[in-house]
Each structure stands twice: as structure tokens, then as C-alpha cells.
XYZ file of C-alpha atoms in Angstrom:
732
model
C 0.000 0.000 0.000
C 1.227 3.463 -0.795
C 0.692 6.805 0.829
C -1.501 9.732 -0.148
C -0.750 13.330 0.541
C -2.088 15.230 3.515
C -4.125 18.418 3.137
C -2.662 21.842 2.709
C -0.943 23.725 5.510
C -0.887 27.540 5.585
C 1.686 28.937 8.024
C 1.451 32.527 9.201
C 3.839 34.805 7.330
C 3.825 37.527 9.990
C 5.648 35.330 12.464
C 8.151 34.348 9.807
C 8.820 37.963 8.952
C 9.669 38.670 12.583
C 12.023 35.699 12.599
C 13.739 36.911 9.422
C 14.084 40.424 10.788
C 15.566 39.150 14.027
C 12.610 40.302 16.126
C 12.360 37.072 18.102
C 12.463 36.004 21.699
C 15.921 35.636 23.173
C 17.108 32.042 23.487
C 15.677 30.410 26.590
C 18.117 29.220 29.218
C 18.877 25.517 28.949
C 16.557 23.335 30.971
C 18.261 20.926 33.337
C 18.410 17.338 32.174
C 16.047 14.887 33.862
C 16.052 11.122 33.858
C 12.810 9.277 33.179
C 10.867 8.055 36.179
C 11.499 4.364 36.647
C 9.475 1.945 38.739
C 7.388 2.835 41.803
C 3.647 3.157 42.165
C 1.478 5.499 40.139
C 0.972 7.598 43.267
C 4.696 7.931 43.919
C 5.272 8.881 40.283
C 2.562 11.548 40.461
C 4.176 12.893 43.667
C 7.534 13.016 41.895
C 5.881 14.720 38.947
C 4.423 17.405 41.203
C 7.845 18.049 42.676
C 9.381 18.243 39.203
C 6.675 20.637 38.071
C 7.723 23.081 40.750
C 11.188 22.979 39.216
C 9.761 23.957 35.830
C 10.361 20.744 33.910
C 8.129 20.012 30.919
C 5.308 17.632 31.717
C 6.820 15.057 29.357
C 9.887 14.861 31.617
C 7.674 14.692 34.699
C 5.982 11.624 33.205
C 9.225 10.013 32.122
C 8.333 9.661 28.448
C 11.382 11.525 27.106
C 14.779 9.812 27.438
C 17.933 11.868 28.143
C 18.997 13.536 24.896
C 15.446 13.330 23.581
C 13.487 11.011 21.370
C 15.072 9.935 18.111
C 11.961 9.049 16.233
C 10.545 8.119 12.874
C 6.956 8.870 11.940
C 4.658 7.309 9.386
C 4.581 9.559 6.348
C 1.174 10.499 5.009
C 2.859 12.830 2.515
C 5.407 10.285 1.424
C 5.832 7.030 -0.430
C 6.278 3.617 1.174
C 7.341 5.175 4.468
C 5.710 2.751 6.866
C 6.508 -0.650 5.357
C 3.406 -2.611 4.461
C 3.414 -6.235 3.415
C 3.503 -6.668 -0.333
C 0.530 -9.040 -0.465
C -2.884 -8.757 1.174
C -3.759 -11.214 3.916
C -6.915 -13.325 3.965
C -8.953 -10.306 5.097
C -8.065 -8.461 1.877
C -5.820 -5.821 3.497
C -2.099 -5.150 3.351
C -0.888 -5.048 6.946
C 2.109 -3.415 8.568
C 5.262 -5.441 8.040
C 6.180 -5.201 11.728
C 9.230 -7.456 11.589
C 10.926 -5.546 8.780
C 9.910 -2.189 10.251
C 11.549 -3.039 13.582
C 14.653 -4.175 11.704
C 14.885 -0.842 9.852
C 14.178 1.262 12.954
C 16.955 -0.552 14.782
C 19.338 0.094 11.886
C 18.264 3.750 11.994
C 19.211 3.951 15.695
C 15.686 5.158 16.460
C 14.491 4.914 20.054
C 10.875 5.867 19.275
C 8.347 5.250 16.524
C 5.194 7.280 15.908
C 2.877 4.491 14.828
C 0.308 5.886 12.405
C -3.256 4.625 12.624
C -4.889 6.045 9.552
C -4.658 4.155 6.298
C -6.167 0.769 7.098
C -8.807 -0.550 9.503
C -6.225 -3.163 10.480
C -3.683 -0.640 11.836
C -4.879 -0.701 15.465
C -4.804 -4.489 15.624
C -1.404 -4.533 13.922
C -0.141 -2.240 16.682
C -1.668 -4.202 19.567
C -0.915 -7.732 18.462
C 2.262 -7.455 16.366
C 4.203 -4.210 16.509
C 3.988 -3.315 20.217
C 5.437 -6.590 21.530
C 8.165 -6.611 18.856
C 9.070 -2.984 19.600
C 9.188 -3.682 23.324
C 11.603 -6.552 22.769
C 13.751 -4.293 20.568
C 13.811 -1.441 23.110
C 11.793 0.940 20.914
C 9.167 3.220 22.459
C 5.848 3.913 20.728
C 3.845 7.088 20.352
C 0.427 6.363 18.848
C -0.254 8.792 15.994
C -3.900 9.658 15.193
C -5.454 12.031 12.678
C -7.997 14.785 13.448
C -11.461 15.150 11.876
C -10.022 17.087 8.913
C -8.157 13.955 7.813
C -10.913 11.447 8.509
C -12.945 10.468 5.459
C -15.835 8.465 6.845
C -19.607 8.199 7.140
C -20.083 8.875 3.469
C -22.864 6.356 2.897
C -21.032 3.771 0.798
C -17.974 1.580 1.266
C -16.251 2.920 -1.857
C -16.590 6.462 -0.494
C -14.999 5.571 2.834
C -11.447 6.842 3.020
C -8.601 7.054 5.474
C -9.436 7.552 9.152
C -8.068 6.411 12.506
C -10.099 3.281 13.108
C -11.820 1.647 14.946
C -12.751 4.613 17.169
C -12.545 7.213 14.391
C -13.281 10.660 15.866
C -14.210 9.444 19.348
C -11.011 10.591 21.022
C -12.292 9.759 24.492
C -12.556 6.135 23.367
C -9.050 6.450 21.919
C -7.742 7.828 25.225
C -9.192 4.837 27.064
C -7.890 2.279 24.568
C -4.372 3.708 24.324
C -4.078 4.110 28.091
C -5.045 0.469 28.574
C -2.554 -0.571 25.887
C 0.177 1.391 27.702
C -0.420 -0.719 30.806
C -0.028 -3.892 28.778
C 3.032 -2.557 26.924
C 4.960 0.044 28.974
C 6.877 1.062 25.853
C 3.668 2.797 24.666
C 4.695 6.145 26.111
C 2.441 8.725 24.474
C -0.076 9.524 21.774
C -0.612 12.559 19.628
C -3.356 13.977 17.433
C -2.351 15.877 14.328
C -3.458 19.428 13.557
C -5.617 20.411 16.567
C -6.006 23.928 15.288
C -6.489 23.358 11.556
C -9.816 23.892 9.788
C -12.796 22.496 11.707
C -10.668 20.587 14.202
C -10.655 23.365 16.798
C -14.448 23.157 16.946
C -14.163 19.658 18.425
C -11.131 20.142 20.633
C -12.716 22.535 23.121
C -11.398 22.825 26.688
C -14.353 20.755 27.879
C -13.639 17.948 25.412
C -9.907 18.036 26.059
C -10.619 17.833 29.772
C -12.667 14.692 29.201
C -9.845 13.148 27.156
C -7.295 13.920 29.859
C -9.504 12.663 32.699
C -10.160 9.413 30.831
C -6.509 8.574 30.235
C -5.297 9.823 33.617
C -7.744 7.539 35.408
C -5.955 4.595 33.774
C -2.349 5.793 33.366
C -1.527 9.331 34.529
C 1.966 9.025 33.061
C 0.788 8.514 29.488
C 1.831 11.477 27.350
C -0.643 13.444 25.225
C 0.617 15.855 22.538
C -0.469 17.584 19.363
C 1.055 18.961 16.169
C 1.087 22.753 15.910
C 2.409 24.757 12.961
C 4.545 27.837 13.424
C 1.689 30.323 13.258
C -0.353 28.385 15.832
C 1.793 29.284 18.833
C -0.225 32.251 20.050
C -0.817 32.899 23.742
C -4.529 32.321 23.158
C -3.952 28.870 21.676
C -1.323 27.842 24.210
C -3.412 28.976 27.177
C -6.313 26.928 25.836
C -4.276 23.761 25.334
C -1.657 23.870 28.112
C -3.795 22.348 30.903
C -4.514 19.251 28.815
C -1.454 18.450 26.684
C 2.147 17.658 27.559
C 3.885 19.143 24.545
C 3.774 19.910 20.857
C 5.388 18.778 17.626
C 6.612 21.609 15.404
C 6.761 20.699 11.691
C 9.781 22.575 10.373
C 9.075 24.090 6.952
C 11.868 26.594 6.446
C 10.765 30.124 5.642
C 7.403 28.847 4.434
C 6.288 25.574 2.867
C 9.852 24.504 2.087
C 11.711 21.245 2.632
C 14.967 22.569 1.195
C 15.545 25.668 3.392
C 17.327 24.964 6.740
C 17.982 28.589 7.714
C 15.375 29.043 10.416
C 15.763 26.013 12.686
C 17.406 27.895 15.559
C 15.356 31.075 15.273
C 12.067 29.184 15.249
C 13.042 26.993 18.203
C 14.263 30.003 20.174
C 11.098 31.962 19.495
C 8.866 29.154 20.791
C 10.814 27.727 23.723
C 10.160 30.621 26.079
C 6.412 30.388 25.461
C 6.312 26.648 25.977
C 8.644 26.380 28.958
C 6.561 28.952 30.834
C 3.665 26.503 30.524
C 5.697 23.333 31.264
C 5.159 22.139 27.687
C 7.797 20.273 25.709
C 8.728 20.985 22.089
C 9.652 18.274 19.595
C 11.032 19.247 16.208
C 9.492 17.358 13.304
C 11.596 17.516 10.169
C 10.436 16.317 6.768
C 12.750 13.666 5.386
C 10.617 12.822 2.371
C 8.346 14.844 0.134
C 5.786 17.267 1.550
C 2.516 18.159 -0.116
C 3.075 21.898 -0.386
C 6.830 22.079 -0.973
C 8.023 22.495 -4.556
C 11.303 20.640 -3.941
C 11.587 17.439 -1.849
C 14.245 17.154 0.883
C 17.759 16.098 -0.042
C 20.276 14.227 2.147
C 22.200 17.493 2.567
C 19.078 19.318 3.731
C 18.136 16.586 6.210
C 21.687 16.521 7.592
C 21.719 20.286 8.039
C 18.379 20.460 9.863
C 19.397 17.619 12.185
C 22.774 19.257 12.819
C 21.124 22.516 13.805
C 18.622 20.790 16.101
C 21.199 18.551 17.810
C 22.417 21.015 20.483
C 18.850 21.682 21.606
C 18.139 17.975 22.106
C 21.510 17.317 23.736
C 20.824 20.078 26.306
C 17.259 18.804 26.879
C 15.876 22.111 25.651
C 13.635 20.238 23.229
C 12.141 16.788 23.620
C 13.925 15.436 20.569
C 13.469 15.058 16.846
C 10.980 13.210 14.668
C 12.118 12.251 11.159
C 8.798 12.510 9.356
C 8.447 10.110 6.453
C 11.891 8.633 7.047
C 12.412 6.271 4.092
C 12.455 3.021 6.050
C 11.252 1.321 2.878
C 14.124 2.569 0.744
C 14.103 -0.635 -1.338
C 11.202 0.455 -3.516
C 11.283 4.091 -4.500
C 10.117 6.140 -7.480
C 12.402 5.926 -10.452
C 15.306 8.337 -10.336
C 14.287 9.917 -13.608
C 10.858 10.905 -12.340
C 12.552 12.912 -9.594
C 15.591 14.005 -11.586
C 14.559 17.246 -13.255
C 18.018 18.104 -14.551
C 18.455 18.878 -18.231
C 21.765 17.006 -18.338
C 23.292 14.766 -15.711
C 21.665 14.622 -12.298
C 22.123 18.157 -10.976
C 20.466 21.502 -11.606
C 19.985 24.882 -10.005
C 16.537 25.346 -8.467
C 14.647 28.406 -7.279
C 11.473 27.274 -5.560
C 8.445 28.673 -3.788
C 5.985 26.424 -1.992
C 2.230 26.147 -2.271
C -0.097 28.685 -0.606
C 2.631 31.267 -0.077
C 3.307 34.691 -1.541
C 6.653 36.345 -2.184
C 6.914 40.131 -1.888
C 8.014 42.468 -4.664
C 11.759 43.129 -4.518
C 12.721 39.799 -2.988
C 14.936 37.354 -4.861
C 17.128 34.311 -4.569
C 20.455 34.157 -6.363
C 23.328 31.806 -7.134
C 26.609 33.449 -8.061
C 30.348 32.927 -8.512
C 33.377 34.918 -9.552
C 34.368 33.651 -12.991
C 37.752 33.852 -14.726
C 37.609 35.782 -18.005
C 39.973 35.739 -20.963
C 40.125 39.513 -21.600
C 41.211 39.360 -25.251
C 39.009 36.434 -26.333
C 37.466 36.773 -29.811
C 34.020 36.474 -28.262
C 32.321 36.018 -24.909
C 29.099 34.019 -24.889
C 26.968 32.019 -22.523
C 24.551 29.253 -23.420
C 22.300 27.611 -20.843
C 18.939 25.934 -20.460
C 16.066 26.930 -18.214
C 12.656 25.584 -17.339
C 9.783 26.345 -15.004
C 6.565 24.658 -13.987
C 4.276 27.342 -15.360
C 2.457 27.350 -18.670
C 2.070 30.524 -20.704
C -0.860 31.889 -18.673
C -1.444 35.662 -18.859
C -2.648 35.909 -15.238
C 0.777 34.763 -14.044
C 2.762 37.300 -16.083
C 4.819 40.088 -14.561
C 5.436 38.428 -11.199
C 8.471 36.165 -11.353
C 11.434 37.055 -13.547
C 14.395 34.803 -14.375
C 17.618 36.791 -14.667
C 21.283 36.474 -15.617
C 23.514 39.217 -14.205
C 27.145 40.199 -14.764
C 28.651 42.254 -11.953
C 25.109 42.681 -10.584
C 23.811 44.211 -13.841
C 21.035 42.227 -15.580
C 22.080 41.065 -19.058
C 19.072 38.784 -19.627
C 15.556 38.754 -18.214
C 12.661 36.438 -18.914
C 9.203 36.261 -17.407
C 8.358 32.746 -16.249
C 5.447 32.734 -18.699
C 7.680 33.551 -21.685
C 8.911 30.043 -22.355
C 6.965 26.869 -22.886
C 6.298 25.386 -19.445
C 7.615 22.057 -18.175
C 10.309 21.869 -20.840
C 13.985 22.813 -20.841
C 14.521 25.724 -23.233
C 17.987 26.654 -24.601
C 19.120 30.280 -24.393
C 22.195 31.934 -25.976
C 23.629 35.248 -24.775
C 26.358 37.463 -26.147
C 28.375 38.897 -23.239
C 31.228 40.386 -25.245
C 30.307 43.983 -24.462
C 30.304 43.385 -20.697
C 33.270 40.976 -20.406
C 35.736 42.214 -23.007
C 38.937 43.414 -21.338
C 38.080 41.956 -17.931
C 39.970 39.185 -16.162
C 37.169 38.281 -13.796
C 33.511 39.058 -13.224
C 30.644 38.078 -10.974
C 28.137 35.843 -12.761
C 24.731 35.545 -11.123
C 21.603 33.529 -11.864
C 18.525 34.835 -10.132
C 14.789 34.524 -9.669
C 13.434 38.007 -8.989
C 9.996 38.889 -7.638
C 8.667 41.786 -9.668
C 5.208 41.744 -8.082
C 3.594 39.920 -5.178
C 3.068 36.380 -6.365
C -0.068 35.373 -4.506
C -0.730 31.658 -4.786
C 1.951 30.666 -7.272
C 3.982 27.576 -6.367
C 7.006 27.400 -8.614
C 10.224 25.534 -9.314
C 12.510 27.328 -11.763
C 15.541 25.477 -13.078
C 18.877 26.487 -14.658
C 21.283 23.915 -16.071
C 23.942 23.074 -18.669
C 25.920 26.330 -18.722
C 28.371 26.537 -21.641
C 30.651 29.601 -21.506
C 32.831 30.944 -24.306
C 35.700 33.288 -23.430
C 35.444 32.701 -19.705
C 35.364 29.809 -17.245
C 32.455 28.706 -15.033
C 33.060 26.173 -12.268
C 30.453 23.460 -11.774
C 28.514 24.594 -14.877
C 26.181 21.588 -14.781
C 25.452 21.867 -11.048
C 26.580 18.282 -10.544
C 28.335 19.085 -7.251
C 26.017 20.122 -4.413
C 28.536 19.791 -1.588
C 28.414 23.163 0.237
C 32.168 23.019 0.808
C 33.175 22.535 -2.839
C 30.294 23.414 -5.125
C 31.734 26.817 -6.234
C 28.320 28.481 -6.418
C 27.369 30.732 -3.515
C 23.824 31.708 -2.623
C 22.080 34.868 -1.567
C 18.649 34.082 -0.143
C 17.024 37.512 -0.035
C 13.497 36.209 0.343
C 11.252 34.631 2.922
C 9.726 32.180 0.471
C 11.861 31.858 -2.662
C 14.813 29.582 -1.928
C 17.736 28.706 -4.175
C 19.584 25.408 -4.012
C 21.451 22.859 -6.090
C 19.238 19.818 -6.493
C 21.038 16.602 -7.382
C 19.313 13.229 -7.500
C 20.817 9.771 -7.449
C 19.364 6.300 -7.644
C 20.121 5.856 -3.938
C 18.597 9.112 -2.707
C 16.251 7.439 -0.198
C 19.005 5.232 1.221
C 21.286 8.268 1.545
C 18.623 10.046 3.604
C 18.130 6.928 5.723
C 21.879 6.782 6.360
C 21.983 10.462 7.322
C 19.236 9.910 9.906
C 20.907 6.745 11.215
C 24.230 8.538 11.634
C 22.633 11.454 13.457
C 20.600 9.223 15.766
C 23.736 7.178 16.401
C 25.805 10.231 17.301
C 28.002 10.037 14.204
C 28.765 12.659 11.514
C 26.514 12.510 8.493
C 28.187 10.284 5.890
C 29.928 12.294 3.203
C 28.289 15.577 4.193
C 30.203 18.414 5.895
C 29.105 19.222 9.447
C 30.548 22.733 9.555
C 28.422 24.466 6.945
C 26.321 27.376 8.055
C 23.898 29.014 5.675
C 23.425 32.637 6.765
C 20.164 34.525 6.660
C 20.772 37.508 4.397
C 18.909 40.782 4.460
C 15.653 41.156 2.598
C 15.537 44.170 0.266
C 14.057 47.252 1.877
C 11.038 47.043 -0.427
C 10.060 43.621 0.766
C 10.861 43.302 4.277
C 7.315 15.300 -19.522
C 6.330 16.662 -17.853
C 5.124 17.606 -21.316
C 4.817 14.950 -24.046
C 6.764 15.886 -27.154
C 8.728 19.018 -27.922
C 12.439 19.665 -27.595
C 14.074 19.611 -24.215
C 11.431 17.438 -22.569
C 12.471 15.927 -19.260
C 13.179 12.331 -20.151
C 11.045 10.225 -17.854
C 7.963 11.246 -15.910
C 6.823 7.789 -14.827
C 6.412 7.177 -11.140
C 8.236 3.862 -11.119
C 10.236 2.382 -13.965
C 9.972 4.011 -17.375
C 6.330 3.850 -18.470
C 3.119 5.662 -17.668
C -0.226 6.530 -19.199
C -0.383 10.111 -20.481
C -3.678 11.906 -21.125
C -3.125 15.448 -22.315
C -4.379 18.623 -23.921
C -1.735 20.735 -25.716
C -1.140 24.393 -25.075
C -3.362 26.849 -27.007
C -5.774 24.126 -28.006
C -9.550 24.305 -27.776
C -11.607 21.416 -26.415
C -15.336 20.831 -26.169
C -17.478 20.156 -23.125
C -17.850 16.469 -22.181
C -15.013 15.312 -24.451
C -12.813 12.551 -22.991
C -9.801 10.388 -23.779
C -8.965 7.243 -21.876
C -7.299 3.856 -21.608
C -9.378 0.789 -20.815
C -8.775 -2.833 -19.938
C -11.133 -5.773 -19.462
C -9.902 -7.787 -16.485
C -10.926 -11.039 -14.838
C -12.090 -11.117 -11.212
C -10.729 -13.617 -8.702
C -13.827 -15.270 -7.242
C -14.678 -15.763 -3.583
C -12.589 -13.033 -1.937
C -13.959 -11.196 1.126
C -12.813 -7.834 -0.181
C -11.790 -6.180 -3.466
C -9.915 -2.913 -3.908
C -8.492 -0.723 -6.663
C -5.462 1.506 -6.196
C -3.580 3.789 -8.561
C -1.219 6.750 -8.643
C -1.941 9.829 -10.700
C -0.254 13.150 -11.338
C -0.689 16.357 -13.247
C 1.655 19.265 -13.666
C -0.919 21.939 -12.910
C -1.184 23.547 -9.482
C -3.929 26.034 -9.729
C -6.867 28.113 -8.737
C -8.706 27.609 -12.038
C -10.992 24.699 -11.274
C -13.960 23.131 -12.983
C -12.376 22.217 -16.333
C -10.175 19.099 -16.544
C -11.180 16.040 -14.532
C -9.336 12.801 -13.826
C -11.901 10.018 -13.859
C -11.750 6.317 -12.981
C -14.728 4.088 -13.815
C -15.802 0.461 -13.567
C -18.159 -1.191 -16.034
C -19.814 -4.358 -14.713
C -22.883 -6.371 -15.646
C -24.870 -3.842 -13.634
C -23.634 -0.872 -15.680
C -20.983 1.839 -15.443
C -19.892 3.293 -12.097
C -17.757 6.419 -11.743
C -15.680 5.705 -8.645
C -13.332 8.700 -8.770
C -13.814 12.157 -10.285
C -11.052 14.617 -9.360
C -10.483 18.161 -10.605
C -6.846 18.551 -11.681
C -6.798 21.922 -9.897
C -7.411 20.100 -6.614
C -4.104 18.270 -6.647
C -0.465 19.244 -6.467
C 1.970 18.465 -9.242
C 3.409 15.231 -7.928
C 2.433 11.595 -7.937
C -0.370 10.868 -5.473
C -2.220 7.754 -4.417
C -5.651 8.129 -5.990
C -8.009 10.488 -4.226
C -5.630 12.051 -1.694
C -7.355 11.185 1.621
C -9.071 8.088 0.287
C -6.227 5.815 -0.813
C -7.223 2.445 -2.278
C -10.915 2.258 -3.189
C -13.073 -0.543 -1.792
C -14.887 -1.860 -4.882
C -16.355 -4.997 -3.297
C -19.977 -3.963 -3.830
C -19.401 -3.561 -7.578
C -17.244 -6.550 -8.506
C -18.190 -9.297 -6.057
C -19.865 -12.051 -8.043
C -18.622 -10.701 -11.403
C -16.375 -12.813 -13.613
C -14.845 -9.777 -15.354
C -15.084 -5.976 -15.353
C -13.928 -3.130 -17.582
C -11.574 -0.501 -16.105
C -11.366 3.015 -17.575
C -8.800 5.704 -16.704
C -9.839 8.974 -18.351
C -9.280 12.704 -18.738
C -12.587 14.501 -19.347
C -13.582 18.108 -19.964
C -16.319 19.430 -17.718
C -16.171 22.685 -19.674
C -14.528 23.401 -22.998
C -11.214 25.244 -22.855
C -9.303 27.452 -25.261
C -5.820 27.458 -23.733
C -5.446 25.276 -20.677
C -2.741 22.706 -21.290
C -2.604 19.652 -19.074
C -0.801 16.319 -18.870
C -2.413 13.789 -16.548
C -0.437 10.684 -15.702
C -1.620 7.328 -14.372
C 0.799 4.678 -13.118
C 1.083 1.760 -10.678
C -2.497 0.566 -11.087
C -2.913 -2.264 -8.576
C -5.779 -4.277 -7.171
C -6.889 -6.854 -4.680
C -8.980 -9.303 -6.674
C -8.711 -7.834 -10.185
C -6.143 -9.441 -12.460
C -4.770 -6.337 -14.142
C -2.227 -6.736 -16.951
C 0.632 -4.214 -17.224
C -0.736 -1.903 -14.559
C 2.641 -0.158 -14.393
C 2.796 0.438 -18.182
C 6.298 -1.022 -18.375
C 5.294 -3.077 -21.444
C 3.999 -0.130 -23.389
C 0.291 -0.360 -24.075
C 0.138 -4.157 -23.705
C -3.208 -5.103 -22.157
C -4.667 -1.632 -22.648
C -6.886 -0.187 -25.359
C -6.286 3.505 -26.013
C -9.467 5.443 -26.857
C -8.639 8.807 -28.393
C -11.735 10.133 -30.192
C -11.159 13.899 -29.920
C -8.508 15.595 -32.096
C -7.759 18.238 -29.440
C -7.064 15.653 -26.714
C -4.552 12.842 -26.786
C -3.892 9.567 -24.982
C -0.780 7.448 -25.142
C 1.559 5.307 -23.103
C 4.856 7.137 -22.681
C 7.959 4.976 -22.380
C 11.263 6.671 -21.652
C 13.889 5.529 -24.158
C 17.119 3.891 -23.146
C 16.161 3.155 -19.551
């Protein structure tokens, strides 16, 4: 089973601006280290806790749930891929269960002392925890924090089994029942130390988690085990006095998801400033703070985390954990299942090789006019060369849409003077475009010059997630070091960075076929007290001043990124070209007639889809999945492309695999259809929808990963403005 993406997070920019400007609370004094309470009666432990409280220790330390030096934890990754290790085959009940044995093996190799066990994706998760994982973890010396989702991430009570989605089962949104069950489990398995509910304060969740309800939760668990920890996840903008005063009597601490300046998993600059700004608030209320760092992709970040990024965030957090100022670190989405990962080429967006320069802004953020991010180096120039030229390629994830013009400008500068500027809407989106510049007039007679590549914010961007790439520099008459951005080692990469923006962040992105294992090894080294393998530990990326004003992808065409499959080299592509008109209700699709395995208790259908559009223009293109049985046609998924982010996702985001038992049970065969349909006709709204990794329990699908071209599939392409094909990357 694979993992969908969690819903969008919108941090508060005001707080971030204060952090950037240095207007933050002074670092809190280190809190004295405390050993966990061991042995004794519940009464004696409560008495010890009361004594500790008078000394100002966080409640987590009073209860003995935090070991010296903090937790070193991994957490199930709802935003990631294969992060929790499920068995490859369904059991007799029709579900893929946790692979507890292999998960314990990987956590031990990671040097983790704690695991946040997610109960969300399958109704079998709770039983897997109680009967399989908890006893194995106890034997291995690994503590457990039970990880539940709030109402905003619970898709239930929708009237039909195929509309039921992910939710923490069996108790769903009855958190008093959860408090009772987890407290009882903690008596059976003392390594069950705590539980946490995600996103207390997001969307409608705060309507449920009132002081009265939280008091009932606390009273229920305390009556069974008063030393069981209870925490929640709070984003940076949530830490107001109002929120903390409301929650402090009932919780023991918080998890802070670290997202850089805003919605970034490539920007490590703010770890210390964010921790410092929150510690004073939390320590005054005896609440602990645990840093959660993303170690795999995040829904609203434009660039996924690299091993270098993960190492840097962990390095910056280490002194806080070592001094017991924070309760430890959670590696969210740690790639414990690094064996099976998306193909390197689907993540490698470089034009040549495996490295590129990236300027990225996350989802639901807005850069301010005058901000920029820049990569630069001092280049050696031959002063009397016959000519001075620069060729390079560039791409961005924006189509030529007039509403996006005039906001983000790609620039090349020589000695801080722009010599080339291009609006992100100028070039064809999602494709590497070659550019050739004559620099003879600005370099002739010089022996050196500063060469800069920049993304400049000309106007406030609003909601405009972006990843702009530069690659394959070819100079004439001067020398550029690391012109292909193949070296991303901060100590040797030659390019320096100026990050003069809260949200736009520049970095060298380099992907390898062992990216996930590299990240795993970085986490294991950190948790084991060793230097990160092959990554310098002395780098420090400074926060620079903000300007005063701001305080195939596409099928066909030259320069196309080679492989956009999720796994392997093949995928289904359903697309509408740029500047092409379509008509309402037109569709293209691929279909396959498949046999049904008889007599199973449960049948499911799972797939991954993607599209390269992140947008606010909804109601046009729809990704549709249908079943045709002897009873007729059933539309089981109908998703607006504007709803999703531009990365591979498991089906319907918070639904995951679809339970299709009611439609296929008793059938000998069914027809599957994967389609792109137009709800309204369009004139210029290009799109490329991908389907890949189509899997099932009970349906005998042929070539569901499209690795054998179109074998097993019939392509139905009746509309000249819309196209369907199986894309297979050559030479892979």
C-alpha cells in the first residue's frame, strides 16, 4: 500500500517575517536534564511529577516519556511514499498489513528509540499495533507514540464503502474512546509512552477540541495511566498565547513541523530562530517541544528534501536535544522502505546529468516584490578572447498563462547588472529551453567578473507555487566552475547563494538512484551520534537581508524531461496541448477488461496519478476512474486537476485504495477506464495527466505499471484536441 498526501498547511507569514528580521524572543536558558521516572507506584510517580513541576520541567519529563537527549523518532509519512513498510501481499482479510518485523529491523538500523505508529490508512492498523508491533518494539527497546489524525483527515460516514477513506479506526473521531484504549494498551506494553493527534487547530478541528472535550480526554486517560503522554502537532503560526493557554492544561507538549521560511523542505535557515522563538512560550507553561523535520516529500513544498538538507536540519537541532531544551526530533516520512522508491528519472529534473539549479516557492505562499534568490560565482575571463558568450537551459513549472505574467522574472547578471531577463510565462512550461547570450560587451577586457543567476519577484506572487531550473551552462571566453550543477557539496560546489526572500529559496538539487538510502543513512548517523556520511558538518547558511522594499512533464517538444513515470519508465499520459480548444464532455482514456478472482472477502483498486498543474482555475479538466460491470458503469473517482499538487499521489488524496467490493463481487470480469474529461470546454489550458502503478486486490490487471507499453490496454482517443498514449522513456 502506498501513501496519499495530507491536506494543505498555511503557516502565518507575519511570524516568519519577525524571525527573518531578528525580532524574536531571546534564546531560553537551557533546561536541566532529567532522567525518566522508573518503577514505583502510580501515586509515587505523580508525587515526583508534582515536585518536578515546581522545578519547571516540561510535563513530558515529569511523566518520564522523554529519554535523556530526547526522542530519536521516525513517523509514518502520510505525505510520502512507502514510508511505513506494508506487506507486499494482502492477507486473507483483503488488506495489506504493517510489516512489523521488517519495520523493527529498519528502525533498529536507523538507531531510532521511538516510533510514531500511524493509525490512519487501514482498519487493520490498530490491531497490527496491539498484536504485532507493540510486543516486537518492546523486545527491541523501541518506544511507541500512537499517531492519530484529526477530523479534517478522517474520510468516513459517506454512505457507501467505496466512499470511505482514510481515518483512525476503529474509534474514528471518538477521542475519548481512543484515550481509554491507548491508556489500557500502555499498561499492557509500557513502551507505549504517548499519543498525539495531528493538527488540533487546523480547519474544523478546533471546533471539536474545546477545553471541555480536552478535559474529558485527559480525565479518561489519567484515570488509567496518569503518566501517558498526550501531545499535538502545531504549525509555526499556531503558537499564540490564546492557543497555548487553551491547550496547556490538557497536553504535555507539541510537535513543530519545520518548513523553512514557508512551505519549504529545502531551506534549513530558520531552525534555531524558530526553536528560540517558541521555547520561552512553551517552557513557561511546562510544555515540551519536539522538532518534526520532513525527510521525504511534503505536499506543499516544490522541492523534496535532499540528504544534505536533512543533515543540516538535524545538525542545527542537535544542540537543543543534547541540552534537553527540546524533547527530541521526529524524522517525518523517514524512508524506512528505501528498497522500492520512485524511479530516479521521475525525480531528476536536470536537463543534463543529475544536478540543476533550483529556485522554488511552496504552495499557498506569496513572495513580496523586490525579494529574490540568487546563485553566483566569480568567474575567470579571458580579456582578449574573440568572443564572450553564454549558453544555458532553463525551465519552469508554469504554462504561458497571462494571469501569471509580470510576477516572477528569471535573470542572468554580470557584476550585478542584468544582461538577460525572462518572465516565467515567456517560455513553454515544463520543458527545458535553450538560451544563448552574447556577453562580449560586458566581459571584453576583464579578467574576472561576478556571474549571477537569479529569480526576482517583480510583483507579489499570490498563490503561485514554482520551481525554476537552470542547467547546462556553456561559456565561451570565460570559465564557469560546476557549470552543470553536478556538485552540491556546500564546501566545494563553487556556487554561492544569496537568499534575499522569505519564500523563494535557491539550491542545487542533485538526485541519485540511492537518494532514499542516503537520507536513511543520514538519519541513522545522526541518531547514532556520528557525523553525516559524506556531508560536511561545519556548513552554516546565513540569513541575508531582505531588500528594503520587501521586508514530460510535457509529451513531445524539444528539451522534454526524459522520464515522468512514477516507477520504472512507463506511464499513461492523457493530455491537452497548449493553445488548443476542447469541447465540453469530451474525454480520452485507456481501458482494460480484467478477470475477477472469485470468492474473496474484499476487493480494492489503487492507482497513482499526477498532473503538472497547481492552480486556482478549477472546474475544467477532470481525472476520472470508472468500472463497467454487468450492472452498468460506475464512476468511482472524479477529481479536478486543480485540486491536486503536481506530484504523484495515491488516488483520491485522503481516500487511498478504493473498496470496490460492492461492484465486482460475483462478477467474472469488469472493464476498467482511466480517463481525462472536460467538464467545460477550454481554449488554452494545457494539461498532462499521468496514471501509473495501477494495482488491485482481486482484479487481475495486466501491465498496470505500463512497463510493457500499451500491452493489455486499449487507447481510446476520439477527440482531435485531446490525446492519450503510453509514454515509455527511451534507453532506460
